[in-house]
Amino acid sequence: MSSMVYTLYGFAIFFMIFWLGMWIVHILALITGRWKLHRKPAQVPSYEVPLPGVSIIKPLMGVDPNLFNNLETFFTMDYPLYEILFCVEDESDPALMLVRKLLEKYPQVDARLFIGGCRVGVNPKINNMHPAYEAAKHELILISDSGIRMKEDTLFDMVRYMTEGVALVHQLPFTCDREGFAAAYEKIYFGTVQSRMYLAADVLRINCHTGMSALLRKAPLDEVGGLKKFGVYLAEDFFYAKSLTDRGWRITVCSQPALQNSGHCEMHSFQARLRRWAKLRVAMLPTTIILEPLTECFVLGACASWAAAVLFEWDSLVFYLVHILLWFMLDWTMLCVVQNSPLPLNKWEFVCGWLLNETTRPYLFLQAVLDPLIQWRSRVYKLKWGGVAEEVKAKVKY
């Protein structure tokens, strides 16, 4: 056999192994979701045993229609000891008015407001949070994005996973039920693609952390310089999680998903988020350029169908169609597991949203690779290999 034939067989074997690996990821995610998500504690929480205090850091910028209600859920949580530290960078930010209303409405809740931030790096979120982080008075820190909506027992759920040896407890990113196709599109993405990788990574102990809702031990962060240590990165969540795991700490997902509830739900803005996340992954892990496209249903299915024809002389079209059908069915099951209640979309909406998700992501990834600049609100950044970011003077498009 010629070297060309050996090369073809080598690629075919690689694609088949990768294809089998992705099915293992599917199964691991489903098992983990069934076993871990939405689990109620064996007994009603008792506050006779002192629970650790939690300092909740809420970085804010701008206002959306759901912001007030989202923030209010942090004032009504059933947890004995916590403080809320609101961070607003600009004194003219309209979010200040909402925060002050809540402070007046709930005077019994320990809450403070920090305005102006402190520049300790290029990351605007770290700069905004730094004064609050330094002033936090509890041993556990909850970093929570502005669009997160909490249930009464969410904080207790996160704290109960903060066992010995664990330094970071995070929530699986998901969404609240909202109206419109764009909302369904987001829910399908977070309930299938994101959940699959997130839950499988939790079992395999791979760092797949996103910082939209993360409970951390402050002491291990302070050992390396605190949050400001990670101000050189835009993906600070990945790097502080990596710092913890590199020193022997564990990270884990709690049972309640993070309920994103932004009042602005638009296709183009969400796709911009997907492109931005892809750019960050490529800069942090360059192998992403090669491997990530192979995790996509249609791309991997095409490669595996060709491999099946080469190795086993199977009908590639039949293989491809069966592959897509099975992937679709497992994604529907995954979404139902994560939702844990009746879905706010019917099966036809799921079909359309799922097809749009699967067909557009390879294109969005290609756009991300070809345009490495990252736009975050009014700022533009350039990423270096390794994830270090620098702010560039570029014209922002609106």
CSV table of C-alpha atoms in Angstrom, one decimal:
chain,number,residue,atom,x,y,z
A,1,MET,CA,0.0,0.0,0.0
A,2,SER,CA,1.2,3.5,-0.8
A,3,SER,CA,1.9,6.2,1.7
A,4,MET,CA,-1.2,8.1,0.5
A,5,VAL,CA,-3.4,5.1,1.3
A,6,TYR,CA,-1.9,4.8,4.8
A,7,THR,CA,-2.5,8.5,5.3
A,8,LEU,CA,-6.1,8.2,4.3
A,9,TYR,CA,-6.6,5.2,6.7
A,10,GLY,CA,-4.9,7.2,9.4
A,11,PHE,CA,-7.3,10.1,9.0
A,12,ALA,CA,-10.2,7.7,8.9
A,13,ILE,CA,-9.2,6.0,12.1
A,14,PHE,CA,-8.7,9.4,13.8
A,15,PHE,CA,-12.2,10.6,12.7
A,16,MET,CA,-13.8,7.4,13.9
A,17,ILE,CA,-12.1,7.6,17.3
A,18,PHE,CA,-13.0,11.2,17.7
A,19,TRP,CA,-16.6,10.4,16.7
A,20,LEU,CA,-16.8,7.7,19.3
A,21,GLY,CA,-15.3,10.0,21.9
A,22,MET,CA,-18.1,12.6,21.2
A,23,TRP,CA,-20.7,10.0,21.9
A,24,ILE,CA,-19.1,9.2,25.2
A,25,VAL,CA,-19.3,12.9,26.0
A,26,HIS,CA,-23.0,12.8,25.2
A,27,ILE,CA,-23.6,9.9,27.5
A,28,LEU,CA,-21.5,11.3,30.3
A,29,ALA,CA,-23.3,14.6,30.1
A,30,LEU,CA,-26.7,12.9,30.2
A,31,ILE,CA,-25.8,10.7,33.1
A,32,THR,CA,-24.3,13.6,35.1
A,33,GLY,CA,-27.3,15.8,34.3
A,34,ARG,CA,-29.7,13.1,35.6
A,35,TRP,CA,-27.6,12.4,38.7
A,36,LYS,CA,-26.6,15.9,39.7
A,37,LEU,CA,-28.9,18.6,38.4
A,38,HIS,CA,-31.9,19.8,40.4
A,39,ARG,CA,-31.1,17.5,43.3
A,40,LYS,CA,-32.8,18.5,46.5
A,41,PRO,CA,-30.8,18.2,49.8
A,42,ALA,CA,-31.6,15.0,51.8
A,43,GLN,CA,-32.9,17.2,54.6
A,44,VAL,CA,-34.2,20.7,55.0
A,45,PRO,CA,-31.3,23.1,55.6
A,46,SER,CA,-30.8,23.7,59.3
A,47,TYR,CA,-29.1,27.0,60.3
A,48,GLU,CA,-28.3,25.6,63.8
A,49,VAL,CA,-24.9,24.6,62.3
A,50,PRO,CA,-23.2,27.8,61.3
A,51,LEU,CA,-23.0,28.3,57.5
A,52,PRO,CA,-20.1,30.3,56.1
A,53,GLY,CA,-20.8,33.9,55.2
A,54,VAL,CA,-20.8,34.9,51.5
A,55,SER,CA,-19.8,38.2,49.9
A,56,ILE,CA,-21.8,38.5,46.6
A,57,ILE,CA,-20.1,40.8,44.1
A,58,LYS,CA,-22.4,42.2,41.4
A,59,PRO,CA,-20.6,44.1,38.6
A,60,LEU,CA,-23.1,46.3,36.8
A,61,MET,CA,-23.0,48.3,33.6
A,62,GLY,CA,-26.2,49.7,32.0
A,63,VAL,CA,-29.8,48.8,32.5
A,64,ASP,CA,-32.1,46.3,30.8
A,65,PRO,CA,-35.9,45.7,31.4
A,66,ASN,CA,-35.3,42.8,33.7
A,67,LEU,CA,-32.4,44.2,35.8
A,68,PHE,CA,-34.4,45.4,38.8
A,69,ASN,CA,-36.3,42.1,39.2
A,70,ASN,CA,-33.0,40.1,38.7
A,71,LEU,CA,-31.2,42.1,41.4
A,72,GLU,CA,-34.1,41.9,43.8
A,73,THR,CA,-33.8,38.1,43.9
A,74,PHE,CA,-30.5,38.6,45.7
A,75,PHE,CA,-32.2,40.5,48.5
A,76,THR,CA,-34.8,37.8,49.1
A,77,MET,CA,-32.6,34.7,49.3
A,78,ASP,CA,-33.0,32.2,52.1
A,79,TYR,CA,-29.5,32.2,53.5
A,80,PRO,CA,-28.5,33.4,57.0
A,81,LEU,CA,-25.3,35.4,56.4
A,82,TYR,CA,-24.4,37.2,53.2
A,83,GLU,CA,-23.6,40.7,51.9
A,84,ILE,CA,-24.2,42.2,48.4
A,85,LEU,CA,-21.5,44.4,47.0
A,86,PHE,CA,-22.7,46.3,43.9
A,87,CYS,CA,-20.0,47.6,41.6
A,88,VAL,CA,-20.6,50.4,39.1
A,89,GLU,CA,-17.8,51.9,37.1
A,90,ASP,CA,-19.4,55.1,35.9
A,91,GLU,CA,-21.1,57.6,38.2
A,92,SER,CA,-23.7,58.4,35.4
A,93,ASP,CA,-24.7,54.8,34.9
A,94,PRO,CA,-28.5,54.4,35.2
A,95,ALA,CA,-28.0,51.1,37.1
A,96,LEU,CA,-27.1,53.3,40.1
A,97,MET,CA,-30.7,54.4,40.4
A,98,LEU,CA,-32.0,50.9,40.5
A,99,VAL,CA,-29.5,49.8,43.1
A,100,ARG,CA,-30.3,52.7,45.4
A,101,LYS,CA,-34.0,51.9,45.2
A,102,LEU,CA,-33.3,48.4,46.3
A,103,LEU,CA,-31.1,49.5,49.1
A,104,GLU,CA,-33.9,51.7,50.4
A,105,LYS,CA,-36.5,48.9,49.9
A,106,TYR,CA,-34.4,46.3,51.8
A,107,PRO,CA,-32.6,48.2,54.6
A,108,GLN,CA,-32.3,44.9,56.6
A,109,VAL,CA,-30.0,43.3,53.9
A,110,ASP,CA,-26.3,44.0,54.2
A,111,ALA,CA,-25.6,45.7,50.9
A,112,ARG,CA,-23.1,48.3,49.8
A,113,LEU,CA,-22.4,50.2,46.6
A,114,PHE,CA,-18.9,50.8,45.0
A,115,ILE,CA,-18.5,53.4,42.3
A,116,GLY,CA,-15.6,54.1,40.0
A,117,GLY,CA,-13.7,50.8,40.2
A,118,CYS,CA,-9.9,50.6,40.2
A,119,ARG,CA,-7.7,50.0,37.2
A,120,VAL,CA,-5.5,47.0,38.1
A,121,GLY,CA,-5.4,45.5,34.6
A,122,VAL,CA,-6.9,45.4,31.1
A,123,ASN,CA,-10.0,43.5,32.1
A,124,PRO,CA,-12.9,45.9,32.8
A,125,LYS,CA,-14.9,43.5,34.9
A,126,ILE,CA,-11.9,42.9,37.2
A,127,ASN,CA,-11.3,46.7,37.4
A,128,ASN,CA,-14.9,47.2,38.3
A,129,MET,CA,-15.0,44.5,41.0
A,130,HIS,CA,-11.6,45.1,42.6
A,131,PRO,CA,-12.7,47.6,45.3
A,132,ALA,CA,-15.5,45.3,46.4
A,133,TYR,CA,-13.3,42.3,46.4
A,134,GLU,CA,-10.8,44.0,48.7
A,135,ALA,CA,-13.6,45.1,51.0
A,136,ALA,CA,-15.4,41.7,51.1
A,137,LYS,CA,-15.7,40.5,54.7
A,138,HIS,CA,-16.6,36.9,54.2
A,139,GLU,CA,-14.5,33.8,53.4
A,140,LEU,CA,-16.6,32.9,50.3
A,141,ILE,CA,-17.0,35.1,47.3
A,142,LEU,CA,-19.9,34.8,44.8
A,143,ILE,CA,-19.2,36.6,41.5
A,144,SER,CA,-22.5,37.0,39.8
A,145,ASP,CA,-23.2,38.7,36.5
A,146,SER,CA,-25.9,41.3,36.2
A,147,GLY,CA,-28.3,39.2,34.2
A,148,ILE,CA,-28.5,36.3,36.7
A,149,ARG,CA,-31.8,35.5,38.5
A,150,MET,CA,-31.6,33.6,41.8
A,151,LYS,CA,-34.0,31.3,43.5
A,152,GLU,CA,-34.4,31.5,47.2
A,153,ASP,CA,-32.3,28.4,47.9
A,154,THR,CA,-29.7,28.9,45.1
A,155,LEU,CA,-27.0,30.3,47.4
A,156,PHE,CA,-27.5,27.4,49.9
A,157,ASP,CA,-27.3,24.9,47.0
A,158,MET,CA,-23.9,26.4,45.9
A,159,VAL,CA,-22.5,26.5,49.5
A,160,ARG,CA,-23.4,22.8,50.2
A,161,TYR,CA,-21.1,21.8,47.3
A,162,MET,CA,-18.2,23.8,48.8
A,163,THR,CA,-16.8,20.7,50.5
A,164,GLU,CA,-13.2,20.1,51.7
A,165,GLY,CA,-10.8,20.3,48.8
A,166,VAL,CA,-13.2,22.3,46.6
A,167,ALA,CA,-12.4,25.9,46.0
A,168,LEU,CA,-14.8,26.8,43.2
A,169,VAL,CA,-18.5,26.0,42.8
A,170,HIS,CA,-20.1,27.2,39.6
A,171,GLN,CA,-23.5,27.0,38.0
A,172,LEU,CA,-24.2,25.4,34.7
A,173,PRO,CA,-25.1,28.3,32.3
A,174,PHE,CA,-28.8,28.2,31.3
A,175,THR,CA,-31.6,30.7,30.7
A,176,CYS,CA,-35.0,31.6,32.1
A,177,ASP,CA,-38.1,31.0,30.1
A,178,ARG,CA,-38.6,34.0,27.8
A,179,GLU,CA,-40.8,34.8,24.8
A,180,GLY,CA,-39.6,34.9,21.2
A,181,PHE,CA,-37.5,32.7,18.9
A,182,ALA,CA,-34.2,34.4,19.9
A,183,ALA,CA,-34.9,33.3,23.5
A,184,ALA,CA,-35.6,29.7,22.3
A,185,TYR,CA,-32.4,29.8,20.3
A,186,GLU,CA,-30.4,30.8,23.4
A,187,LYS,CA,-32.1,28.1,25.5
A,188,ILE,CA,-31.3,25.4,22.9
A,189,TYR,CA,-27.7,26.4,22.8
A,190,PHE,CA,-27.2,26.5,26.5
A,191,GLY,CA,-29.3,23.4,27.1
A,192,THR,CA,-27.5,21.3,24.5
A,193,VAL,CA,-24.0,22.4,23.3
A,194,GLN,CA,-23.0,24.2,26.5
A,195,SER,CA,-24.5,21.7,28.9
A,196,ARG,CA,-23.0,18.7,27.1
A,197,MET,CA,-19.4,20.0,27.3
A,198,TYR,CA,-19.9,21.5,30.8
A,199,LEU,CA,-21.3,18.4,32.5
A,200,ALA,CA,-18.9,16.1,30.8
A,201,ALA,CA,-16.0,18.3,31.8
A,202,ASP,CA,-17.3,18.2,35.4
A,203,VAL,CA,-17.0,14.4,35.5
A,204,LEU,CA,-13.6,14.4,33.7
A,205,ARG,CA,-12.3,17.3,35.9
A,206,ILE,CA,-11.5,19.5,32.9
A,207,ASN,CA,-11.6,23.3,33.4
A,208,CYS,CA,-14.6,24.4,31.4
A,209,HIS,CA,-15.6,27.2,33.8
A,210,THR,CA,-17.5,30.3,32.9
A,211,GLY,CA,-17.7,33.0,35.5
A,212,MET,CA,-21.3,34.2,35.2
A,213,SER,CA,-22.1,32.7,38.6
A,214,ALA,CA,-19.2,31.3,40.6
A,215,LEU,CA,-18.6,30.8,44.3
A,216,LEU,CA,-14.9,30.9,45.3
A,217,ARG,CA,-12.8,30.6,48.4
A,218,LYS,CA,-11.0,33.9,48.9
A,219,ALA,CA,-7.9,32.6,50.6
A,220,PRO,CA,-6.6,30.5,47.7
A,221,LEU,CA,-7.1,33.5,45.4
A,222,ASP,CA,-5.3,35.8,47.8
A,223,GLU,CA,-2.4,33.4,47.9
A,224,VAL,CA,-1.6,34.4,44.3
A,225,GLY,CA,-2.5,38.1,44.6
A,226,GLY,CA,-6.3,38.1,44.5
A,227,LEU,CA,-8.6,38.9,41.5
A,228,LYS,CA,-6.2,41.6,40.2
A,229,LYS,CA,-3.7,38.8,39.4
A,230,PHE,CA,-6.0,37.9,36.5
A,231,GLY,CA,-6.7,41.4,35.2
A,232,VAL,CA,-4.3,40.8,32.3
A,233,TYR,CA,-6.9,38.4,30.8
A,234,LEU,CA,-10.3,38.9,29.4
A,235,ALA,CA,-11.2,35.3,30.2
A,236,GLU,CA,-10.4,35.8,33.9
A,237,ASP,CA,-12.8,33.0,34.9
A,238,PHE,CA,-10.8,30.3,33.0
A,239,PHE,CA,-7.5,31.5,34.4
A,240,TYR,CA,-8.5,31.8,38.1
A,241,ALA,CA,-10.1,28.3,37.8
A,242,LYS,CA,-6.8,27.0,36.2
A,243,SER,CA,-4.8,28.6,39.0
A,244,LEU,CA,-6.9,26.7,41.6
A,245,THR,CA,-6.7,23.3,39.8
A,246,ASP,CA,-3.0,23.7,39.2
A,247,ARG,CA,-2.5,23.9,43.0
A,248,GLY,CA,-4.6,20.8,43.7
A,249,TRP,CA,-8.0,22.4,44.4
A,250,ARG,CA,-11.1,21.0,42.8
A,251,ILE,CA,-13.9,22.8,41.0
A,252,THR,CA,-17.4,21.5,40.7
A,253,VAL,CA,-20.9,22.3,39.3
A,254,CYS,CA,-23.8,22.6,41.7
A,255,SER,CA,-27.3,21.2,41.2
A,256,GLN,CA,-29.1,24.4,40.1
A,257,PRO,CA,-28.3,25.9,36.7
A,258,ALA,CA,-27.5,29.6,36.4
A,259,LEU,CA,-30.7,31.4,35.1
A,260,GLN,CA,-29.7,34.1,32.7
A,261,ASN,CA,-32.6,36.5,32.4
A,262,SER,CA,-31.4,39.5,30.4
A,263,GLY,CA,-34.2,41.7,29.2
A,264,HIS,CA,-32.5,42.1,25.8
A,265,CYS,CA,-32.7,38.9,23.8
A,266,GLU,CA,-31.7,39.3,20.2
A,267,MET,CA,-30.1,36.9,17.7
A,268,HIS,CA,-27.3,39.2,16.5
A,269,SER,CA,-26.2,40.1,20.0
A,270,PHE,CA,-26.1,36.4,21.1
A,271,GLN,CA,-24.2,35.4,18.0
A,272,ALA,CA,-21.7,38.2,18.9
A,273,ARG,CA,-21.3,36.6,22.3
A,274,LEU,CA,-20.6,33.2,20.6
A,275,ARG,CA,-18.0,34.8,18.4
A,276,ARG,CA,-16.3,36.5,21.4
A,277,TRP,CA,-16.2,33.3,23.4
A,278,ALA,CA,-14.7,31.5,20.4
A,279,LYS,CA,-12.0,34.1,20.0
A,280,LEU,CA,-11.1,33.7,23.7
A,281,ARG,CA,-10.9,29.9,23.4
A,282,VAL,CA,-8.7,30.1,20.4
A,283,ALA,CA,-6.3,32.5,22.1
A,284,MET,CA,-6.2,30.4,25.3
A,285,LEU,CA,-6.0,27.0,23.7
A,286,PRO,CA,-4.7,27.2,20.0
A,287,THR,CA,-5.6,23.5,19.4
A,288,THR,CA,-9.2,24.8,19.5
A,289,ILE,CA,-8.7,25.9,15.9
A,290,ILE,CA,-8.4,22.3,14.8
A,291,LEU,CA,-10.4,20.3,17.4
A,292,GLU,CA,-13.5,22.5,18.0
A,293,PRO,CA,-15.0,22.3,14.5
A,294,LEU,CA,-14.9,18.5,14.9
A,295,THR,CA,-17.2,18.7,17.9
A,296,GLU,CA,-20.0,20.1,15.7
A,297,CYS,CA,-22.7,17.7,14.6
A,298,PHE,CA,-22.6,18.3,10.9
A,299,VAL,CA,-18.9,18.6,10.5
A,300,LEU,CA,-18.1,15.6,12.6
A,301,GLY,CA,-20.9,13.6,10.9
A,302,ALA,CA,-19.4,14.3,7.5
A,303,CYS,CA,-15.9,13.3,8.6
A,304,ALA,CA,-17.2,10.1,10.3
A,305,SER,CA,-19.4,9.2,7.4
A,306,TRP,CA,-16.3,9.4,5.1
A,307,ALA,CA,-14.3,7.4,7.6
A,308,ALA,CA,-17.0,4.7,7.8
A,309,ALA,CA,-17.0,4.3,4.0
A,310,VAL,CA,-13.2,4.0,3.9
A,311,LEU,CA,-12.8,1.6,6.8
A,312,PHE,CA,-16.0,-0.5,6.6
A,313,GLU,CA,-17.4,0.3,3.2
A,314,TRP,CA,-20.7,1.5,4.8
A,315,ASP,CA,-23.1,3.7,3.0
A,316,SER,CA,-21.9,7.2,3.9
A,317,LEU,CA,-25.3,8.9,3.3
A,318,VAL,CA,-27.2,6.5,5.6
A,319,PHE,CA,-24.5,6.8,8.2
A,320,TYR,CA,-24.6,10.6,8.1
A,321,LEU,CA,-28.4,10.7,8.4
A,322,VAL,CA,-28.5,8.3,11.3
A,323,HIS,CA,-25.7,10.3,13.0
A,324,ILE,CA,-27.7,13.5,12.8
A,325,LEU,CA,-30.9,11.8,14.0
A,326,LEU,CA,-29.2,10.3,17.1
A,327,TRP,CA,-27.4,13.6,17.9
A,328,PHE,CA,-30.7,15.5,17.6
A,329,MET,CA,-32.5,13.0,19.9
A,330,LEU,CA,-29.8,13.2,22.5
A,331,ASP,CA,-29.8,17.0,22.4
A,332,TRP,CA,-33.6,17.0,22.9
A,333,THR,CA,-33.1,14.7,25.9
A,334,MET,CA,-30.3,16.9,27.3
A,335,LEU,CA,-32.4,20.0,27.1
A,336,CYS,CA,-35.3,18.3,28.9
A,337,VAL,CA,-32.9,17.2,31.7
A,338,VAL,CA,-31.5,20.7,32.2
A,339,GLN,CA,-34.9,22.4,32.0
A,340,ASN,CA,-36.5,19.9,34.5
A,341,SER,CA,-39.9,21.4,33.7
A,342,PRO,CA,-42.2,21.8,30.6
A,343,LEU,CA,-40.2,23.5,27.9
A,344,PRO,CA,-41.5,26.9,26.7
A,345,LEU,CA,-41.1,25.8,23.1
A,346,ASN,CA,-42.7,23.1,21.0
A,347,LYS,CA,-40.9,20.4,19.0
A,348,TRP,CA,-41.2,22.4,15.8
A,349,GLU,CA,-39.5,25.4,17.4
A,350,PHE,CA,-36.8,23.1,18.8
A,351,VAL,CA,-36.2,21.6,15.3
A,352,CYS,CA,-35.8,25.1,13.8
A,353,GLY,CA,-33.7,26.4,16.6
A,354,TRP,CA,-31.5,23.3,16.7
A,355,LEU,CA,-30.9,23.4,13.0
A,356,LEU,CA,-30.0,27.1,13.1
A,357,ASN,CA,-27.6,26.5,16.0
A,358,GLU,CA,-25.9,23.6,14.3
A,359,THR,CA,-25.6,25.2,10.9
A,360,THR,CA,-24.4,28.7,12.0
A,361,ARG,CA,-21.8,27.8,14.7
A,362,PRO,CA,-19.1,26.6,12.2
A,363,TYR,CA,-19.5,29.9,10.3
A,364,LEU,CA,-19.4,31.9,13.5
A,365,PHE,CA,-16.3,30.1,14.6
A,366,LEU,CA,-14.6,30.8,11.2
A,367,GLN,CA,-15.5,34.5,11.6
A,368,ALA,CA,-14.0,34.5,15.1
A,369,VAL,CA,-10.7,33.0,13.8
A,370,LEU,CA,-10.5,35.4,10.9
A,371,ASP,CA,-11.1,38.5,13.1
A,372,PRO,CA,-9.2,38.2,16.3
A,373,LEU,CA,-10.2,41.6,17.8
A,374,ILE,CA,-12.7,41.5,20.6
A,375,GLN,CA,-15.3,44.2,21.1
A,376,TRP,CA,-16.7,44.4,24.7
A,377,ARG,CA,-19.3,47.2,25.0
A,378,SER,CA,-17.4,50.4,24.0
A,379,ARG,CA,-13.9,48.8,24.2
A,380,VAL,CA,-11.9,46.9,21.7
A,381,TYR,CA,-9.2,44.3,22.6
A,382,LYS,CA,-6.5,42.3,20.9
A,383,LEU,CA,-5.6,38.9,22.3
A,384,LYS,CA,-2.2,37.4,22.4
A,385,TRP,CA,-1.4,33.6,22.5
A,386,GLY,CA,-2.0,32.4,26.0
A,387,GLY,CA,-5.0,34.6,26.5
A,388,VAL,CA,-3.3,37.9,27.6
A,389,ALA,CA,-5.2,40.9,26.3
A,390,GLU,CA,-4.3,44.4,25.4
A,391,GLU,CA,-6.7,47.3,24.7
A,392,VAL,CA,-6.4,48.8,21.3
A,393,LYS,CA,-7.5,52.1,19.9
A,394,ALA,CA,-10.0,51.1,17.3
A,395,LYS,CA,-13.2,52.5,16.0
A,396,VAL,CA,-16.2,50.8,17.5
A,397,LYS,CA,-19.0,49.9,15.2
A,398,TYR,CA,-22.5,50.2,16.3
